[in-house]
XYZ file of C-alpha atoms in Angstrom:
501
model
C 83.881 26.295 -84.416
C 82.603 27.487 -81.187
C 85.221 31.264 -79.958
C 83.802 31.205 -76.067
C 82.377 33.454 -75.107
C 83.725 36.226 -72.254
C 82.003 34.973 -68.833
C 82.120 39.974 -67.948
C 80.758 38.289 -64.540
C 83.608 36.680 -63.600
C 85.864 39.271 -65.041
C 84.611 41.926 -62.911
C 84.665 39.606 -60.268
C 88.593 39.060 -61.114
C 89.668 42.529 -61.496
C 87.591 43.476 -57.816
C 89.562 40.652 -56.202
C 92.437 41.840 -57.367
C 92.022 45.169 -56.523
C 90.289 44.357 -52.663
C 94.024 41.795 -52.619
C 95.507 44.726 -53.344
C 93.876 47.386 -50.760
C 94.952 45.051 -48.047
C 98.698 43.922 -48.978
C 99.019 48.140 -49.773
C 98.003 49.100 -46.587
C 100.020 46.307 -44.570
C 102.789 47.244 -46.205
C 102.642 51.094 -45.480
C 100.989 50.925 -42.101
C 104.548 48.271 -41.454
C 107.195 50.175 -43.435
C 106.207 54.070 -43.195
C 104.762 56.918 -40.710
C 102.722 59.186 -42.994
C 99.744 61.033 -43.668
C 96.707 60.729 -46.050
C 97.827 65.465 -46.972
C 101.100 63.354 -47.842
C 99.833 60.367 -50.019
C 96.471 62.585 -51.321
C 99.337 65.351 -52.814
C 101.783 62.431 -54.700
C 98.853 61.411 -56.475
C 97.787 65.375 -57.538
C 101.647 66.125 -58.707
C 104.630 63.291 -60.946
C 105.776 61.263 -59.164
C 108.893 61.758 -61.663
C 112.438 60.858 -58.925
C 110.947 58.869 -57.230
C 113.670 56.173 -54.433
C 113.202 53.121 -56.606
C 113.640 51.210 -53.853
C 110.316 52.899 -51.760
C 108.933 51.432 -55.544
C 110.417 47.995 -56.197
C 109.573 47.371 -52.499
C 105.736 47.812 -53.137
C 106.379 45.353 -56.735
C 107.597 42.569 -54.515
C 105.797 42.637 -51.254
C 102.182 43.704 -52.961
C 101.797 43.764 -57.267
C 103.678 40.501 -57.535
C 102.300 39.056 -54.239
C 98.669 40.165 -55.678
C 98.696 38.326 -58.793
C 100.176 34.988 -56.854
C 97.003 34.666 -54.290
C 94.361 36.262 -57.294
C 95.040 33.052 -59.054
C 94.957 30.356 -55.897
C 91.602 32.081 -54.692
C 90.507 31.709 -58.828
C 91.373 28.836 -58.940
C 89.583 27.404 -55.953
C 86.923 29.353 -55.505
C 86.480 28.322 -59.767
C 87.628 24.483 -58.790
C 84.375 22.540 -59.876
C 83.124 21.169 -56.851
C 79.932 21.041 -54.308
C 79.837 23.733 -51.927
C 77.806 22.351 -49.275
C 74.635 24.395 -48.681
C 70.958 23.896 -48.033
C 69.746 23.130 -51.371
C 66.920 25.833 -50.521
C 69.494 28.617 -50.408
C 71.992 27.314 -53.464
C 68.608 27.420 -56.081
C 67.837 30.957 -54.364
C 71.126 32.150 -55.904
C 71.086 30.076 -58.793
C 68.375 31.492 -59.702
C 68.774 35.750 -58.891
C 72.072 34.874 -60.373
C 72.292 33.466 -63.167
C 76.247 32.184 -63.148
C 76.540 28.399 -61.771
C 76.602 27.766 -58.891
C 80.456 27.524 -57.999
C 80.563 30.936 -60.470
C 77.881 32.728 -58.287
C 79.966 32.030 -54.967
C 82.601 33.832 -57.338
C 81.239 36.428 -57.230
C 79.984 37.171 -54.103
C 82.785 36.451 -52.580
C 85.564 39.232 -54.811
C 82.146 41.867 -54.543
C 82.431 41.578 -50.668
C 86.249 41.627 -50.207
C 86.175 43.648 -52.635
C 84.245 46.433 -49.959
C 85.329 45.324 -46.897
C 88.907 46.019 -47.398
C 88.418 49.488 -49.262
C 86.583 50.304 -46.212
C 89.082 49.303 -44.400
C 92.134 50.952 -45.736
C 90.550 53.888 -45.342
C 89.820 53.624 -42.160
C 92.990 52.359 -41.219
C 94.746 54.600 -43.189
C 92.423 57.927 -42.768
C 90.589 58.465 -45.392
C 87.800 58.015 -44.033
C 88.724 61.327 -41.213
C 90.830 62.997 -44.283
C 87.186 63.433 -45.897
C 86.062 64.366 -43.191
C 87.312 66.505 -42.068
C 87.049 68.570 -46.004
C 83.735 68.721 -45.827
C 83.778 70.757 -42.553
C 85.160 74.301 -43.016
C 87.285 76.507 -40.822
C 88.244 79.959 -40.690
C 91.774 79.876 -38.740
C 93.671 80.132 -41.123
C 91.908 83.556 -42.158
C 91.332 84.483 -39.095
C 94.976 84.977 -38.193
C 97.464 85.155 -41.737
C 99.022 88.101 -41.396
C 100.232 88.872 -45.528
C 103.411 88.846 -45.643
C 103.392 91.168 -48.532
C 102.016 94.414 -45.821
C 104.023 93.811 -43.145
C 107.464 95.568 -42.712
C 110.616 94.602 -42.917
C 113.607 96.437 -42.490
C 116.783 94.623 -43.645
C 120.457 95.716 -42.299
C 122.765 97.658 -44.041
C 124.988 95.478 -44.203
C 122.546 92.065 -44.574
C 124.072 88.891 -44.069
C 124.506 85.369 -46.063
C 122.353 82.872 -45.103
C 122.798 79.172 -45.777
C 119.983 76.890 -44.951
C 120.362 73.149 -44.206
C 117.445 70.880 -45.049
C 118.560 67.726 -43.454
C 115.815 65.043 -43.869
C 114.266 63.487 -41.247
C 115.883 65.195 -38.584
C 114.221 64.529 -35.530
C 115.821 65.136 -31.212
C 114.187 61.188 -31.323
C 117.525 60.135 -32.395
C 119.607 62.132 -29.235
C 119.926 60.567 -25.978
C 117.311 60.066 -23.290
C 119.153 62.201 -21.063
C 119.464 65.105 -23.946
C 116.270 65.048 -24.531
C 115.916 61.839 -27.195
C 114.483 58.386 -27.041
C 117.693 56.714 -27.511
C 120.189 54.814 -25.088
C 122.714 56.108 -27.206
C 122.978 59.298 -28.288
C 123.336 59.073 -32.212
C 123.758 62.083 -32.989
C 126.395 63.643 -29.889
C 128.312 66.455 -32.724
C 124.447 68.328 -33.041
C 124.357 67.423 -29.516
C 126.573 70.071 -28.467
C 126.191 72.546 -31.588
C 122.652 72.690 -29.482
C 124.391 73.402 -26.309
C 126.284 76.437 -27.851
C 123.952 77.543 -30.318
C 120.021 78.661 -30.612
C 118.267 75.624 -30.720
C 114.361 76.215 -29.778
C 113.287 73.364 -28.141
C 109.271 72.523 -26.664
C 111.360 71.172 -23.594
C 113.543 72.021 -21.689
C 116.514 69.997 -23.480
C 116.632 69.922 -26.375
C 114.038 69.601 -28.417
C 111.681 71.026 -31.771
C 109.177 71.865 -33.190
C 105.470 70.057 -33.101
C 104.036 69.062 -36.160
C 100.479 70.005 -37.784
C 99.084 68.896 -41.202
C 100.440 69.667 -43.782
C 103.860 69.940 -43.034
C 105.189 66.653 -42.217
C 106.040 65.653 -46.171
C 109.598 66.810 -47.210
C 107.617 69.984 -49.834
C 104.700 71.003 -47.545
C 108.303 71.417 -44.624
C 109.799 73.736 -47.576
C 106.448 75.097 -47.482
C 106.313 75.731 -44.587
C 110.003 77.348 -43.033
C 110.032 79.633 -46.435
C 106.248 80.337 -46.533
C 104.766 80.264 -43.110
C 101.880 78.358 -44.618
C 100.673 74.315 -44.743
C 100.469 72.754 -48.279
C 96.760 72.131 -47.741
C 95.402 69.470 -50.226
C 91.809 70.390 -51.995
C 89.356 67.252 -52.483
C 88.362 69.057 -55.607
C 89.026 69.270 -59.132
C 92.588 70.913 -59.128
C 96.129 69.787 -58.990
C 99.337 71.668 -58.394
C 100.750 70.437 -61.909
C 97.964 72.708 -63.719
C 98.666 76.248 -62.620
C 101.693 78.253 -63.989
C 102.926 78.601 -60.373
C 102.747 76.630 -57.210
C 100.760 78.287 -54.895
C 100.479 81.348 -56.843
C 99.068 83.337 -53.688
C 102.081 82.735 -51.203
C 104.852 85.258 -50.155
C 107.707 83.771 -49.784
C 111.142 84.129 -47.679
C 112.763 83.315 -51.354
C 110.947 86.472 -53.194
C 111.633 88.927 -49.592
C 115.374 88.049 -50.455
C 115.437 87.972 -53.816
C 114.033 91.703 -54.175
C 116.564 92.261 -51.519
C 119.263 91.589 -53.866
C 120.325 88.436 -52.442
C 121.646 85.600 -55.110
C 119.674 82.703 -54.651
C 120.970 78.228 -54.787
C 119.178 75.648 -53.766
C 120.501 71.896 -54.391
C 119.926 68.883 -53.375
C 121.018 65.195 -54.788
C 117.467 64.177 -56.179
C 115.338 64.972 -58.769
C 114.110 69.433 -57.531
C 110.513 68.174 -60.178
C 109.889 65.219 -57.753
C 106.999 66.727 -55.158
C 106.798 69.642 -57.176
C 109.894 71.252 -55.622
C 110.868 72.735 -58.147
C 108.029 74.461 -59.249
C 107.700 76.156 -56.058
C 111.465 76.643 -56.028
C 111.590 78.592 -59.603
C 108.248 80.251 -59.118
C 108.949 81.836 -55.448
C 112.244 83.398 -55.039
C 114.277 83.168 -58.480
C 115.796 80.164 -57.497
C 119.315 78.635 -59.080
C 118.205 74.540 -58.465
C 121.393 72.281 -58.476
C 120.178 68.979 -58.523
C 120.323 65.089 -59.939
C 120.774 66.109 -63.527
C 122.804 69.087 -62.652
C 125.396 67.466 -61.192
C 125.042 64.632 -64.060
C 125.135 67.771 -67.249
C 128.480 69.043 -65.417
C 130.064 66.671 -64.856
C 130.536 65.400 -61.474
C 128.607 62.629 -61.875
C 128.635 59.881 -64.682
C 125.712 59.715 -66.415
C 125.288 56.415 -65.331
C 125.811 57.293 -62.300
C 122.404 56.513 -59.084
C 122.714 56.013 -55.992
C 118.666 56.034 -53.392
C 117.685 59.530 -54.410
C 120.513 61.045 -57.254
C 123.680 61.058 -55.118
C 124.287 60.768 -52.152
C 125.242 63.122 -48.620
C 128.543 63.002 -49.173
C 128.725 64.377 -52.740
C 126.280 67.401 -51.226
C 127.957 68.878 -49.220
C 131.276 68.403 -51.066
C 128.553 70.263 -53.829
C 127.130 72.922 -51.331
C 131.464 73.882 -50.558
C 131.748 75.006 -54.093
C 128.636 76.054 -55.301
C 128.827 78.844 -51.212
C 132.598 79.242 -51.916
C 131.651 80.302 -56.240
C 128.527 82.617 -54.382
C 130.671 84.449 -51.628
C 133.878 85.428 -54.347
C 130.721 88.193 -55.575
C 130.396 91.578 -53.507
C 125.640 90.707 -53.567
C 124.436 88.585 -50.278
C 123.407 85.017 -51.426
C 120.751 82.451 -49.636
C 121.970 78.951 -50.067
C 120.118 76.331 -49.103
C 120.038 72.266 -49.233
C 117.952 69.582 -48.715
C 120.147 66.370 -47.316
C 118.815 62.620 -48.214
C 120.444 59.490 -46.722
C 117.610 59.533 -43.899
C 114.947 59.478 -45.874
C 112.979 56.162 -45.101
C 113.012 53.507 -44.875
C 116.361 52.603 -43.651
C 118.488 54.801 -44.843
C 121.637 54.933 -47.687
C 125.204 54.037 -45.415
C 127.476 55.741 -47.717
C 130.719 53.334 -47.821
C 132.767 56.047 -46.021
C 130.253 55.718 -42.814
C 131.375 53.805 -40.049
C 128.753 50.839 -38.740
C 129.151 51.029 -34.402
C 124.974 50.145 -34.535
C 123.791 46.654 -35.114
C 120.482 48.549 -37.703
C 121.315 50.567 -40.387
C 119.547 53.883 -39.979
C 121.676 54.345 -36.771
C 124.820 53.479 -38.258
C 123.314 56.344 -41.239
C 122.360 58.915 -38.037
C 125.433 58.902 -36.351
C 127.315 59.073 -40.188
C 124.988 62.476 -40.837
C 125.764 63.662 -36.915
C 129.355 63.859 -38.608
C 129.306 65.349 -42.125
C 126.963 67.998 -40.556
C 129.769 68.909 -38.156
C 132.263 69.104 -40.790
C 129.985 71.219 -42.525
C 129.681 73.409 -40.017
C 133.462 73.371 -39.263
C 133.889 74.240 -42.771
C 131.353 77.150 -43.097
C 133.179 78.411 -39.904
C 136.331 78.723 -40.973
C 135.090 80.812 -44.489
C 136.136 84.650 -44.246
C 132.506 85.236 -44.601
C 131.578 83.536 -41.798
C 130.913 86.553 -39.569
C 128.442 87.998 -41.754
C 127.289 84.414 -42.250
C 124.140 82.930 -40.640
C 123.274 79.207 -40.056
C 120.381 77.523 -39.934
C 120.149 73.175 -39.770
C 115.794 71.350 -40.179
C 114.742 69.207 -39.772
C 112.069 68.783 -42.438
C 109.553 67.016 -40.538
C 110.111 63.787 -38.381
C 111.234 60.345 -40.102
C 108.652 58.235 -42.148
C 110.387 54.575 -40.494
C 108.184 52.924 -38.981
C 109.992 50.455 -37.666
C 112.756 52.353 -36.070
C 111.041 53.898 -34.490
C 108.194 52.216 -33.532
C 108.385 51.349 -29.542
C 109.197 54.863 -28.549
C 106.149 56.061 -26.455
C 105.400 59.050 -24.393
C 107.170 60.988 -26.188
C 106.514 64.068 -28.684
C 108.784 62.962 -31.943
C 108.993 66.980 -33.276
C 111.602 68.918 -36.022
C 114.966 69.630 -34.811
C 116.623 73.092 -35.234
C 119.518 74.603 -34.509
C 120.386 78.391 -35.603
C 123.820 79.366 -35.606
C 124.899 83.051 -35.569
C 122.078 85.156 -35.061
C 122.280 88.307 -35.678
C 119.480 88.323 -32.864
C 119.050 86.323 -29.020
C 116.555 85.016 -26.927
C 116.675 83.638 -23.151
C 113.040 82.341 -24.475
C 114.661 79.440 -26.270
C 112.987 76.842 -24.193
C 109.320 74.333 -22.642
C 107.745 76.415 -25.682
C 105.403 75.565 -27.633
C 106.069 76.149 -32.162
C 105.509 74.834 -35.605
C 108.216 74.806 -38.305
C 105.694 77.385 -40.044
C 107.241 79.843 -37.202
C 110.363 79.132 -38.940
C 109.866 81.643 -42.011
C 109.683 84.908 -40.064
C 112.230 83.443 -37.245
C 115.301 83.090 -39.597
C 114.226 86.412 -41.208
C 115.065 87.739 -37.202
C 118.308 85.422 -38.073
C 119.874 87.538 -40.198
C 119.395 90.654 -38.763
C 115.602 92.009 -40.357
C 113.300 93.623 -38.348
C 109.799 92.275 -38.726
C 106.627 94.783 -37.737
C 104.623 92.862 -35.415
C 106.868 90.347 -35.471
C 105.128 88.266 -37.307
C 104.264 87.173 -40.656
C 102.034 84.812 -42.308
C 101.104 82.456 -40.220
C 104.920 82.511 -38.503
C 106.103 83.638 -35.007
C 108.942 85.206 -34.479
C 110.437 82.639 -31.600
C 113.287 85.715 -31.335
C 110.382 88.212 -30.400
C 107.868 87.969 -27.130
C 104.997 87.314 -29.393
C 102.899 83.719 -28.415
C 102.900 81.240 -31.618
C 99.413 80.412 -33.129
C 99.831 76.877 -30.246
C 101.031 78.740 -27.973
C 98.236 80.721 -27.972
C 95.020 78.571 -29.004
C 97.329 74.496 -27.850
C 98.163 72.490 -30.358
C 94.962 70.896 -30.867
C 92.894 72.903 -31.406
C 96.075 73.569 -35.080
C 95.895 69.936 -35.580
C 92.052 69.673 -35.450
C 91.257 72.873 -37.697
C 94.941 72.708 -40.028
C 93.619 69.701 -41.377
C 89.157 71.171 -41.507
C 88.775 73.093 -45.459
C 89.547 76.404 -45.555
C 88.156 78.076 -48.412
C 90.281 81.820 -48.119
C 93.583 78.876 -48.181
C 92.040 77.475 -51.847
C 91.394 80.842 -53.136
C 94.220 82.975 -51.418
C 97.024 80.076 -52.454
C 96.294 77.969 -55.013
C 93.264 80.199 -57.713
C 95.536 83.770 -57.203
C 96.727 82.938 -59.981
C 99.027 86.588 -59.948
């Protein structure tokens, strides 16, 4: 019995068809649901995805991968079905002579190759990969020209060092507020944060409540953590480097965590997800000797059951309760502390609505935002009623603008920014409004809020917003800063990535 030989040309064409359709469906799905950057996409291809949200994964499997298999089956049947395609006989004979397959098989191979090429180029352009690679072949000295080495700046701490409670709120932006106070909603989804913003310090890009402008390298969580604590963007080289290949994450950076650790602060970073995701654990452990409390810590300590898993791990309702316990423990010592936490309920897509949250609005994310506003306000109130509050500064920031493309699809003629709030700062300023700055400026600003005197008021690429010094955005303009930070920086790669300590 003669065995059927594998037709590798047809097998290759089928693989091309699968890749082409997967590219097209994934691009359409991603652009419809997520507001993301190429830097984030490439970064997550270079680091372990362990700890990512299963909701997003399952949505991808259902809407992209499963559909691809179905479409490939249907198209393969249609294109290889043995009926005669209507073509001029002369053209048909030339095709068969050039390519050693029967006529229908030849049509199938040609179709898949054309579709493959079109899909890849279309996806690259829509997502911005083509522009990203163009930036990578354009060199810039902007970072090198403006970087201020934090190690060389004289920092003078007050005799009695203040505690720091730093809250990264997932995807928190002023856009959630009503239009009359600085947002874009008809109804204010965060009335309590609005009140706090008017009472305490909110640096704004407008004359009312606003925030920090976005630049390349700071628009996803680990990029935001790096920018706010190290004063630099998280840039992703396209060559051989992977962030997972080195002993430390950004070994050449000198950060807020390292400065506070040197000054004797006890430091703890809490999150309800897996700290490994996105390189967060590596960054925190190599820059400041942080204790880390994450999803797995909660299981190990019996705070949640071994099989408990919601959203990204455990929800913010539990996170804030555990935070109170950990802060109380830190405050019981005679040493200053830095307690930093990262919330998760407002993460895309749509956010996570806990059982205790009210459902006042038609869409899920509006309800989540309103509930998060309430939880943050209650947490702040709890801190303010503790004996350690008098000597504690609270910093609340959005890590980045939301990636939920559906909720913000109608936002036009409005500059989306990331939220900030400084409570019980040791210093103040009248220069709060109509400021142009980025999250990198929070690095020196946070230290200043603790009463630290900063010689020159600049650290890394950040400027102390409590001072009268111009930020890089105020000096050069936002368009120029974005353009230069998007380009390749040999100085950045050499100093921060390859410079193992």
